[in-house]
Coordinates of C-alpha atoms and ligand atoms in Angstrom, one line a residue:
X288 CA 64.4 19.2 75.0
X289 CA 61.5 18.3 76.9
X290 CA 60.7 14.9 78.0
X291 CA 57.1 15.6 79.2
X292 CA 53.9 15.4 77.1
X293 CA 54.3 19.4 76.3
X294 CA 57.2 17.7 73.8
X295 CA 55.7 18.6 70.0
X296 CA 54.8 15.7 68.3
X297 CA 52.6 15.3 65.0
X298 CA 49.8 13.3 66.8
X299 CA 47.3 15.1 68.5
X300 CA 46.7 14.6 71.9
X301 CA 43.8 12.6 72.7
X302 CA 43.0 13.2 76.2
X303 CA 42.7 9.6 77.4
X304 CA 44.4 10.6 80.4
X305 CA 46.8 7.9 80.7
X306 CA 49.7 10.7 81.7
X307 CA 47.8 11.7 84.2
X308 CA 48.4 8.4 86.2
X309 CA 52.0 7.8 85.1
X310 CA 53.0 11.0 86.8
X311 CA 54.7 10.2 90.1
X312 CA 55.0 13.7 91.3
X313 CA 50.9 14.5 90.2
X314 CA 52.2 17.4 88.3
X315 CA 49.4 16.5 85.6
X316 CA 45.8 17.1 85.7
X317 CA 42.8 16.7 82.7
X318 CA 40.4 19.4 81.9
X319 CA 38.6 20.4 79.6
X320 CA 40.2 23.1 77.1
X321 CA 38.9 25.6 75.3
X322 CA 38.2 23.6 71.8
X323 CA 35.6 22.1 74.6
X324 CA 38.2 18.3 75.0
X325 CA 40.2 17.0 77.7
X326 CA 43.8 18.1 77.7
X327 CA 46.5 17.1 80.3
X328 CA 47.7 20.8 82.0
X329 CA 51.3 19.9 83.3
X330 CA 52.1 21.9 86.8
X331 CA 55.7 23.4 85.7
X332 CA 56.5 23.8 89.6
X333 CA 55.8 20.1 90.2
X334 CA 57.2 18.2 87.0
X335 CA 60.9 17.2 87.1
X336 CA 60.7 16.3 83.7
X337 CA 61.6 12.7 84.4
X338 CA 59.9 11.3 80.9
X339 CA 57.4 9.1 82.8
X340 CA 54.8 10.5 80.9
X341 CA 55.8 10.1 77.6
X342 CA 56.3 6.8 77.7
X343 CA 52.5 5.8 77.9
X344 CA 51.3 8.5 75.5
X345 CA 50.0 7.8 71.9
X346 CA 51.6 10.8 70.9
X347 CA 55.4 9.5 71.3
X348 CA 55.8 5.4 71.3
X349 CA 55.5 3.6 68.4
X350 CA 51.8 2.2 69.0
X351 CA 52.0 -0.8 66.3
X352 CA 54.0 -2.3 68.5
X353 CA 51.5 -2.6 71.0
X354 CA 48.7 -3.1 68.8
X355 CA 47.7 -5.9 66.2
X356 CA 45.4 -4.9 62.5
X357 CA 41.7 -4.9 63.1
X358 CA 41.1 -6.7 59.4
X359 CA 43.1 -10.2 60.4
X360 CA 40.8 -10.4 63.2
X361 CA 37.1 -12.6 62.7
X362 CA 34.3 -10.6 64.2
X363 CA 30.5 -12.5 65.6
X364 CA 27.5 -10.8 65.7
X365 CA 26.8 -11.0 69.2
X366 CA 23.7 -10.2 71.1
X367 CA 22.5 -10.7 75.1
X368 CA 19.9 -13.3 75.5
X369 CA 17.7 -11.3 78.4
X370 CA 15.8 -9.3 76.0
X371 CA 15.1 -6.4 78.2
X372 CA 18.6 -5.9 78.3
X373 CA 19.2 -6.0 74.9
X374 CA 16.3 -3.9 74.1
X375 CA 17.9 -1.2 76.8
X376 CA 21.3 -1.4 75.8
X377 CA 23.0 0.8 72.7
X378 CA 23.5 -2.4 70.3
X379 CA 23.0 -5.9 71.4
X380 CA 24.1 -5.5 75.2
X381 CA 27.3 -7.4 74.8
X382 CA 29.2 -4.5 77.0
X383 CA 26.8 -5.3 79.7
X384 CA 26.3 -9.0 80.0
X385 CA 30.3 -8.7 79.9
X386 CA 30.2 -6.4 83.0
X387 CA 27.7 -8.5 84.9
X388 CA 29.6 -11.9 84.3
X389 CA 32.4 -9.8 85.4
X390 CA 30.6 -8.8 88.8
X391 CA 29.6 -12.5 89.3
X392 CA 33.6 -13.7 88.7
X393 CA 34.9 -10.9 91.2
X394 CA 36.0 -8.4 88.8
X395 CA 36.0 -5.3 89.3
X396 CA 34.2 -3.2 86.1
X397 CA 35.7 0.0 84.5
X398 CA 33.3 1.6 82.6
X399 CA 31.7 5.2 81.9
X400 CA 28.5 7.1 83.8
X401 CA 27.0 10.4 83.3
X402 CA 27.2 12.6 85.7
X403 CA 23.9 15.2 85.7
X404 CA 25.7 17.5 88.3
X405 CA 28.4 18.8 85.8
X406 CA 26.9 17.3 82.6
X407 CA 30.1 15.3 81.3
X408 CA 31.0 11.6 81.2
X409 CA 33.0 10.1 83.8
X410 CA 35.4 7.2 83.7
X411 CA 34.2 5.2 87.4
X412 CA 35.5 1.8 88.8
X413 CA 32.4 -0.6 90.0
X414 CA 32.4 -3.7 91.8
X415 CA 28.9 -4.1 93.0
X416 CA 25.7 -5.5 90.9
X417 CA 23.3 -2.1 91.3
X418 CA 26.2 0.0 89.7
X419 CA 26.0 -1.4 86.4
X420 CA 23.2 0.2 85.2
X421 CA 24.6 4.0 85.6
X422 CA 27.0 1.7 82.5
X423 CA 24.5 0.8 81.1
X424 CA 24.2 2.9 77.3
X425 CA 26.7 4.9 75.4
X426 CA 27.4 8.6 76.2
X427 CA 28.5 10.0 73.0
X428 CA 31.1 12.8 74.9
X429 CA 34.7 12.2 76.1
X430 CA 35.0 10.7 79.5
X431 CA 37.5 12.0 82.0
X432 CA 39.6 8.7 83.1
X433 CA 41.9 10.3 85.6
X434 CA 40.8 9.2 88.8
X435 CA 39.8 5.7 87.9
X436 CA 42.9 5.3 86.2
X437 CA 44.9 6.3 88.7
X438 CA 42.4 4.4 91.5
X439 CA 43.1 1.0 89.5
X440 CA 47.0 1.7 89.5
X441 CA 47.2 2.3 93.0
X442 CA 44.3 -0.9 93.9
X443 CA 45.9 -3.0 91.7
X444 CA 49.1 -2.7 93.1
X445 CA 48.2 -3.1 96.9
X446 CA 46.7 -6.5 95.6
X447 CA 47.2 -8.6 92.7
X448 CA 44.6 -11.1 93.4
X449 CA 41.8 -8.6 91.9
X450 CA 40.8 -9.0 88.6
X451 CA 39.2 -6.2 86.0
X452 CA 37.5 -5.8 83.0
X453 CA 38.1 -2.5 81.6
X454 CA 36.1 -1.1 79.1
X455 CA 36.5 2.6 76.9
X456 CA 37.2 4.4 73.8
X457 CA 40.1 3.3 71.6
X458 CA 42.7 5.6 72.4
X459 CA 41.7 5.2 76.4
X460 CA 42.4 1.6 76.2
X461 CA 45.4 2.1 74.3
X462 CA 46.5 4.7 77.1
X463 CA 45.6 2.0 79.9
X464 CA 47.3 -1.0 78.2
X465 CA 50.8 1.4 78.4
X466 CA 50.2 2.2 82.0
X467 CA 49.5 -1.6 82.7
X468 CA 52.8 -2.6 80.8
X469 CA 54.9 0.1 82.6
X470 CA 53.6 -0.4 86.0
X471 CA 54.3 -4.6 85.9
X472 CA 50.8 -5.2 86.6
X473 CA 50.3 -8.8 87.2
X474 CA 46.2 -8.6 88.5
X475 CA 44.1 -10.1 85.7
X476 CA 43.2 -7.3 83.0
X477 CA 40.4 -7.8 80.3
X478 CA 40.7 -5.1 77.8
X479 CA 37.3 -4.2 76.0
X480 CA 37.4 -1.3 73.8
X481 CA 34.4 0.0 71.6
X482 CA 34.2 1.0 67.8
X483 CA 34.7 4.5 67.5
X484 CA 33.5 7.4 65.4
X485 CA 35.1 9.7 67.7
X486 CA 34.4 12.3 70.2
X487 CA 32.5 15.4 70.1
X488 CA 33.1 18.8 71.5
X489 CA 31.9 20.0 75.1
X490 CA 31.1 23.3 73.8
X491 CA 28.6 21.5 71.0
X492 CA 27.4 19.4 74.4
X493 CA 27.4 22.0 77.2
X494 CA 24.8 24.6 75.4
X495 CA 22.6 22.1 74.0
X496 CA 22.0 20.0 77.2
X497 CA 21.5 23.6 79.3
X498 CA 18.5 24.6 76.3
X499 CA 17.7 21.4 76.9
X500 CA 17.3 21.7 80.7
X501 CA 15.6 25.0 80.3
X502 CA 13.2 23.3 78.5
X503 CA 12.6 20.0 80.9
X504 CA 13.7 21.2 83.9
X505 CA 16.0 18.6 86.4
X506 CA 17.3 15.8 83.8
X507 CA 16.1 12.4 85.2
X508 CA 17.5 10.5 82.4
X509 CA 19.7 11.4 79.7
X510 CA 19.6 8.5 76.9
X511 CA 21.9 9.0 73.9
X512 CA 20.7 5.8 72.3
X513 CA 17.4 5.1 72.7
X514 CA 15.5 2.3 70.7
X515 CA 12.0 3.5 71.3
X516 CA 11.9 3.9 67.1
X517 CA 14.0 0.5 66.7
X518 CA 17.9 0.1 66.6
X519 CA 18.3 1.4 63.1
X520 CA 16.7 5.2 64.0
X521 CA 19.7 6.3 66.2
X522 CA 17.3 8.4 68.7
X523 CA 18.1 10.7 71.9
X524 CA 16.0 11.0 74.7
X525 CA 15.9 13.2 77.8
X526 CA 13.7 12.9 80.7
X527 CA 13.1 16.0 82.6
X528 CA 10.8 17.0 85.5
X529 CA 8.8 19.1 83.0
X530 CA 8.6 16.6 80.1
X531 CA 9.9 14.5 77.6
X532 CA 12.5 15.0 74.8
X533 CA 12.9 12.5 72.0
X534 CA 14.1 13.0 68.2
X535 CA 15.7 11.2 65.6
X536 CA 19.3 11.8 65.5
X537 CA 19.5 13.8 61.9
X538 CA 16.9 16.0 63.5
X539 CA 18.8 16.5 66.7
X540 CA 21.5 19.6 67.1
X541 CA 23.9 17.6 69.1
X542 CA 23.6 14.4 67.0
X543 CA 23.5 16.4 63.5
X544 CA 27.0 17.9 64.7
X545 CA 28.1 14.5 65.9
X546 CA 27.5 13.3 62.3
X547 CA 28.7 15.8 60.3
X548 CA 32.1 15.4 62.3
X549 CA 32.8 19.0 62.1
X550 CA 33.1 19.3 65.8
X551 CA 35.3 16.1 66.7
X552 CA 38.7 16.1 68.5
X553 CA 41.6 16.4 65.7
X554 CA 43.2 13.3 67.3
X555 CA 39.7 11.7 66.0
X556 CA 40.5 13.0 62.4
X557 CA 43.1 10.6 61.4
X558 CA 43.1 8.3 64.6
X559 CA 45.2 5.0 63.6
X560 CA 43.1 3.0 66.4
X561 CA 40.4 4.1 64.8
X562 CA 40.8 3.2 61.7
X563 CA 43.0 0.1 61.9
X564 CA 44.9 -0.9 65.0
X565 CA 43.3 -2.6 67.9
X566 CA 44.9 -2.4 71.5
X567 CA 42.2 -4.6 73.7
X568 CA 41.2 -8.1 73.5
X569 CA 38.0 -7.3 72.3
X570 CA 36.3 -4.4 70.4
X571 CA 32.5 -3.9 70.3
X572 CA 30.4 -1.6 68.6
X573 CA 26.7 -1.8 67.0
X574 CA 26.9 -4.5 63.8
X575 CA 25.8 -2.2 61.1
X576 CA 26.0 -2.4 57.0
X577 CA 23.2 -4.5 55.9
X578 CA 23.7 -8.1 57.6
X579 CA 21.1 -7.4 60.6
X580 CA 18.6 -4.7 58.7
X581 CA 15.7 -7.0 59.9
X582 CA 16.7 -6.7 63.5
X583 CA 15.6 -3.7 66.0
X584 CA 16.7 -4.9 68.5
X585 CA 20.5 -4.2 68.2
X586 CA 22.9 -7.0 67.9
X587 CA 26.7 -5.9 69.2
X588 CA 29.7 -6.2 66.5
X589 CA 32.5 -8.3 69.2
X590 CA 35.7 -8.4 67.4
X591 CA 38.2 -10.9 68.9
X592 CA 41.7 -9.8 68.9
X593 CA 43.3 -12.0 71.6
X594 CA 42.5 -15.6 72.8
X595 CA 41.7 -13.4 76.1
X596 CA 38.9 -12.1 74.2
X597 CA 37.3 -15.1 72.2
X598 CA 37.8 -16.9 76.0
X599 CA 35.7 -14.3 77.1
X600 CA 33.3 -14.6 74.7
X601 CA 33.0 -18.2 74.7
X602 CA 32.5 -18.0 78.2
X603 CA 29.9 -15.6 78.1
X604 CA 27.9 -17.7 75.2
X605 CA 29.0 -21.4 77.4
X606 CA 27.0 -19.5 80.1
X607 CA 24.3 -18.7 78.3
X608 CA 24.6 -14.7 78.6
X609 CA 24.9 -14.0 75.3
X610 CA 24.3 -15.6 71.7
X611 CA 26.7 -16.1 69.3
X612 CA 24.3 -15.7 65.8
X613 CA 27.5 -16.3 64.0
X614 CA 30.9 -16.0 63.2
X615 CA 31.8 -13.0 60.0
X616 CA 34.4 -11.7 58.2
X617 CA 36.1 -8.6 59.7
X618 CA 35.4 -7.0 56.6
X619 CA 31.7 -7.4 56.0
X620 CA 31.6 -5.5 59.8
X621 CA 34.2 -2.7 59.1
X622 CA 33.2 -1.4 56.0
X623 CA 30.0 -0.1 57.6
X624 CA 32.3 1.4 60.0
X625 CA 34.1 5.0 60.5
X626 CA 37.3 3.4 59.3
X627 CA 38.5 6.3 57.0
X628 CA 40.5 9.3 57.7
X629 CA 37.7 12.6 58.0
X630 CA 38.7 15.4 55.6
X631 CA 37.4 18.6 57.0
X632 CA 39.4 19.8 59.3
X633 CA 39.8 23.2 58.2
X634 CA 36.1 23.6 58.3
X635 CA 36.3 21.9 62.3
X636 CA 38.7 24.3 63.0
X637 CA 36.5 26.8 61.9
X638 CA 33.5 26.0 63.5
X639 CA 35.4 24.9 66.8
X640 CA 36.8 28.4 67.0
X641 CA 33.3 29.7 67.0
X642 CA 32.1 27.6 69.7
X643 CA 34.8 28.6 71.5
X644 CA 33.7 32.3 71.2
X645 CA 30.4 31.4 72.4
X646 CA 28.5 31.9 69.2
X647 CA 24.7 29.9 69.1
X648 CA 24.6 26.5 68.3
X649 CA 21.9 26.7 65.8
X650 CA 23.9 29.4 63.7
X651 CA 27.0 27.4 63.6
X652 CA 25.1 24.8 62.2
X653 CA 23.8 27.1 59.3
X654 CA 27.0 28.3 58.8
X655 CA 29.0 24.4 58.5
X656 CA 26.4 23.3 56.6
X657 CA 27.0 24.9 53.3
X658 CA 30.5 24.6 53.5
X659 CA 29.9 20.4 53.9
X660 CA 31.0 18.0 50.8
X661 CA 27.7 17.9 48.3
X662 CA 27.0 14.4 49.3
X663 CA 27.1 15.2 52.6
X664 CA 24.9 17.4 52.6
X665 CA 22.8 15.3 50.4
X666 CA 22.9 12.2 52.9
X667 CA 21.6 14.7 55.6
X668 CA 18.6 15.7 54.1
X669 CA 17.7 12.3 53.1
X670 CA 18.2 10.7 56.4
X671 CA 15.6 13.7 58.0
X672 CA 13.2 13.0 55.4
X673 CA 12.9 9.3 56.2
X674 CA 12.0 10.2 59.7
X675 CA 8.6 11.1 58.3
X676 CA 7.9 7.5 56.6
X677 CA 6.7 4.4 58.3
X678 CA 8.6 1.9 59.5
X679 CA 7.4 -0.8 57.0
X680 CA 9.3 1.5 54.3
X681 CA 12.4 2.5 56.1
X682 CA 13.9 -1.2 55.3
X683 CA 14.0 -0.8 51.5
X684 CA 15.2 2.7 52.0
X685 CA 17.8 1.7 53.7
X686 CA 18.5 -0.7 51.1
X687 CA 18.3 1.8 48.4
X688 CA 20.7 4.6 50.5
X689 CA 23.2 1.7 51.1
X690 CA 23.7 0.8 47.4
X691 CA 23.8 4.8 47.0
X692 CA 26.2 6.1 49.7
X693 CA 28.5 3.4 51.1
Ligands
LIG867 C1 32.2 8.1 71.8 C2 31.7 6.7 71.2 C3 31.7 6.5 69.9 C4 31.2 5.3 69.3 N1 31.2 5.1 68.0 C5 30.8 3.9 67.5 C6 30.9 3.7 66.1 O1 31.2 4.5 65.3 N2 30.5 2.5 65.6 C7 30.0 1.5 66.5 O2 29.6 0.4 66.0 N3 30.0 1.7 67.8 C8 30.4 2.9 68.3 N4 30.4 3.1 69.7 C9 30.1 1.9 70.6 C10 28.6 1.6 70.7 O3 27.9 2.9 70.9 C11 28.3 0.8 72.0 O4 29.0 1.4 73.1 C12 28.8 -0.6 71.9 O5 28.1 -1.2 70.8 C13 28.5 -1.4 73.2 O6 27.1 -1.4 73.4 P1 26.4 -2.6 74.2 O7 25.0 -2.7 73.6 O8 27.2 -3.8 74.1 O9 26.3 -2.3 75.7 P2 26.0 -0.9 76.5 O10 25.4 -1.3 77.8 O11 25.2 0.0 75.7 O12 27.5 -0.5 76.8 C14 28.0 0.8 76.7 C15 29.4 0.6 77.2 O13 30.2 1.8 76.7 C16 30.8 2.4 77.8 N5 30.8 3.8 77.5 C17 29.7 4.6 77.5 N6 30.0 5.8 77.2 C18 31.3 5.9 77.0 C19 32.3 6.9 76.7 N7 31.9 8.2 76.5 N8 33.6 6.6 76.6 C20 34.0 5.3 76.8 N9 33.1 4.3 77.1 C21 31.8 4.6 77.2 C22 30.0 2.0 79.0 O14 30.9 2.0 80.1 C23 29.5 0.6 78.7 O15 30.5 -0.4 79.1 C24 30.8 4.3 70.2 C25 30.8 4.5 71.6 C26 31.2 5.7 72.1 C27 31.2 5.9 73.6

């Protein structure tokens, strides 16, 4: 039997890349399959089957282990206290003030850029001030961690007097804390992972940003959160040479997609770190579900899980980086969170396979939609439609679809 990550197992692989690193021999590499994810592609000449792998992947340890429930934990409702930061941040900028008190305490940051050559997300190591912006902002696709996985191994090694905060997805920093514990790292590691709805395919991604660049020209900016119509109205933005491209999520391709989780990686379906199980010593994500309607400004949801991460925290609030607004129950943040298994996917499998066989975006879409659970479907059109009121009315709204929906 094999002892390498081709082994069957009945988890999905979520391409955090973790393997990737562990290999001694580099038999492994990431790319980007044809459902549109990253997958590890193991070189049969090179791999000597020695089970290295394994042992850091998702797929084959017993993760509770290495894990503690997200519902013991107490969450704050966090936001920065520079408000141009928090106003150009995804949800209250917590994620940033964390990597510049990092930068100013000589850690190096782990964290996620775009990159506009190849149009995918990219997993980079910083240590310098400037960097932090290209952070700065959530890209909604999966990041390839390879390299800076591998960098920090290797760095962290050679010296054990540098510290890092390293900050991803769920199922990355689950992958990273396995290569920490099997490497014997003894640097100092913060662990900062972010509340997920999951990832969305490249092939939903790659034809909509190259419309999109037919239509603007060279992307200057690409902004997946922007708060230009407050914090509530999830809004993307793109800045090309030839103009200017901004629309409420529900009325965006790529978002509606995102939403209607029909294009998701299948780890993502029934992902246990998702859902329930937190591997980093702090989790943060946009505090949503009612307690901050008034606020467009975003405040960030920072669930403690370790004394590592209320230290942190503390820290960061002692210095005045961030405010504390106060202290809540787990459960008053999570239930406005994706912390249920997504049914559909027979339909994702569907739709993935026609993205895979290059069929347009647009008639995908028509083709998913009526095929979505009634209330679904019912939720989408209401959520386009408010995009057409004023602001002053999209509170009670929101009060009304809340009582309705969740
Ligand atoms: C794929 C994805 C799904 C998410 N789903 C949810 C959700 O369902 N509910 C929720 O409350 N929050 C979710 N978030 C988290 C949320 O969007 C913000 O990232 C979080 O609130 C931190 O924002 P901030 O204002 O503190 O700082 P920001 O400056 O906006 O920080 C963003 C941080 O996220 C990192 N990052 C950006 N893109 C990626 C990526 N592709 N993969 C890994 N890390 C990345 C950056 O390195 C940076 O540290 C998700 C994020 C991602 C990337």
């Amino acid at each position: 039997m094999r002892k390498n990550i081709l082994a069957d197992s009945q988890i999905s692989c979520t391409g955090c890349g973790a393997c990737v690193a562990s290999c001694h021999k580099k038999a492994i590499t990431l790319s980007i399959n044809e459902e549109g994810f990253y997958a590890p592609v193991v070189d049969g000449n090179l791999c000597v089957d020695c089970g290295a792998c394994q042992k850091v992947c998702y797929r084959f340890i017993a993760f509770t282990n290495h894990t503690c429930e997200m519902r013991d934990k107490t969450v704050y409702g966090v936001y920065s206290s520079n408000q141009v930061i928090q106003h150009t941040t995804t949800s209250g900028g917590c994620a940033y003030e964390l990597s510049l008190w990092g930068i100013d305490h000589g850690y190096k940051i782990m964290g996620v850029i775009y990159d506009y050559e190849k149009d995918q997300a990219k997993t980079v190591l910083i240590s310098q001030q400037k960097d932090l912006e290209l952070l700065k902002g959530s890209k909604y696709i999966q990041s390839d961690t390879s390299e800076a996985f591998a960098l920090l191994l290797e760095e962290a090694k050679k010296d054990q007097s540098q510290k890092y905060i390293c900050i991803g997805t769920p199922c990355q920093i689950f992958g990273l804390r396995q290569l920490i514990r099997r490497h014997h790292l003894a640097n100092e590691l913060i662990l900062v992972d972010l509340f997920c709805h999951g990832v969305p395919s490249y092939n939903v991604w790659k034809p909509y940003i190259s419309q999109k660049r037919r239509e603007l020209g060279k992307l200057n900016q690409v902004q997946f959160r922007h708060k230009g119509n407050g914090w509530h109205q999830y809004t993307i933005r793109l800045l090309g040479e030839k103009g200017i491209y901004s629309e409420f999520a529900y009325k965006d391709m790529f978002y509606r997609y995102f939403f209607d989780n029909v294009a998701l990686n299948t780890s993502c379906f029934t992902c246990a770190l998702r859902k329930e199980y937190v591997a980093s010593d702090l989790r943060l994500g946009d505090f949503l579900g009612g307690a901050y309607e008034q606020r467009e400004d975003g405040v960030s949801a920072a669930l403690v899980a370790t004394d590592k991460g209320d230290w942190l925290l503390k820290e960061l609030a002692k210095e005045k980086r961030i405010i504390i607004d106060r202290e809540w129950l787990s459960t008053d943040c999570l239930k406005a969170q994706s912390t249920c298994d997504y049914l559909n996917l027979y339909l994702r499998d569907k739709v993935i396979m026609k993205l895979r066989d290059g069929e347009d975006l647009g008639n995908v879409q028509h083709f998913y939609f009526r095929y979505l659970p009634f209330k679904n479907r019912l939720r989408s059109y209401f959520k386009r439609l408010v995009t057409f009121l004023p602001p002053s009315m999209l509170m009670i709204i929101r009060r009304f679809y809340r009582a309705f929906f969740s």
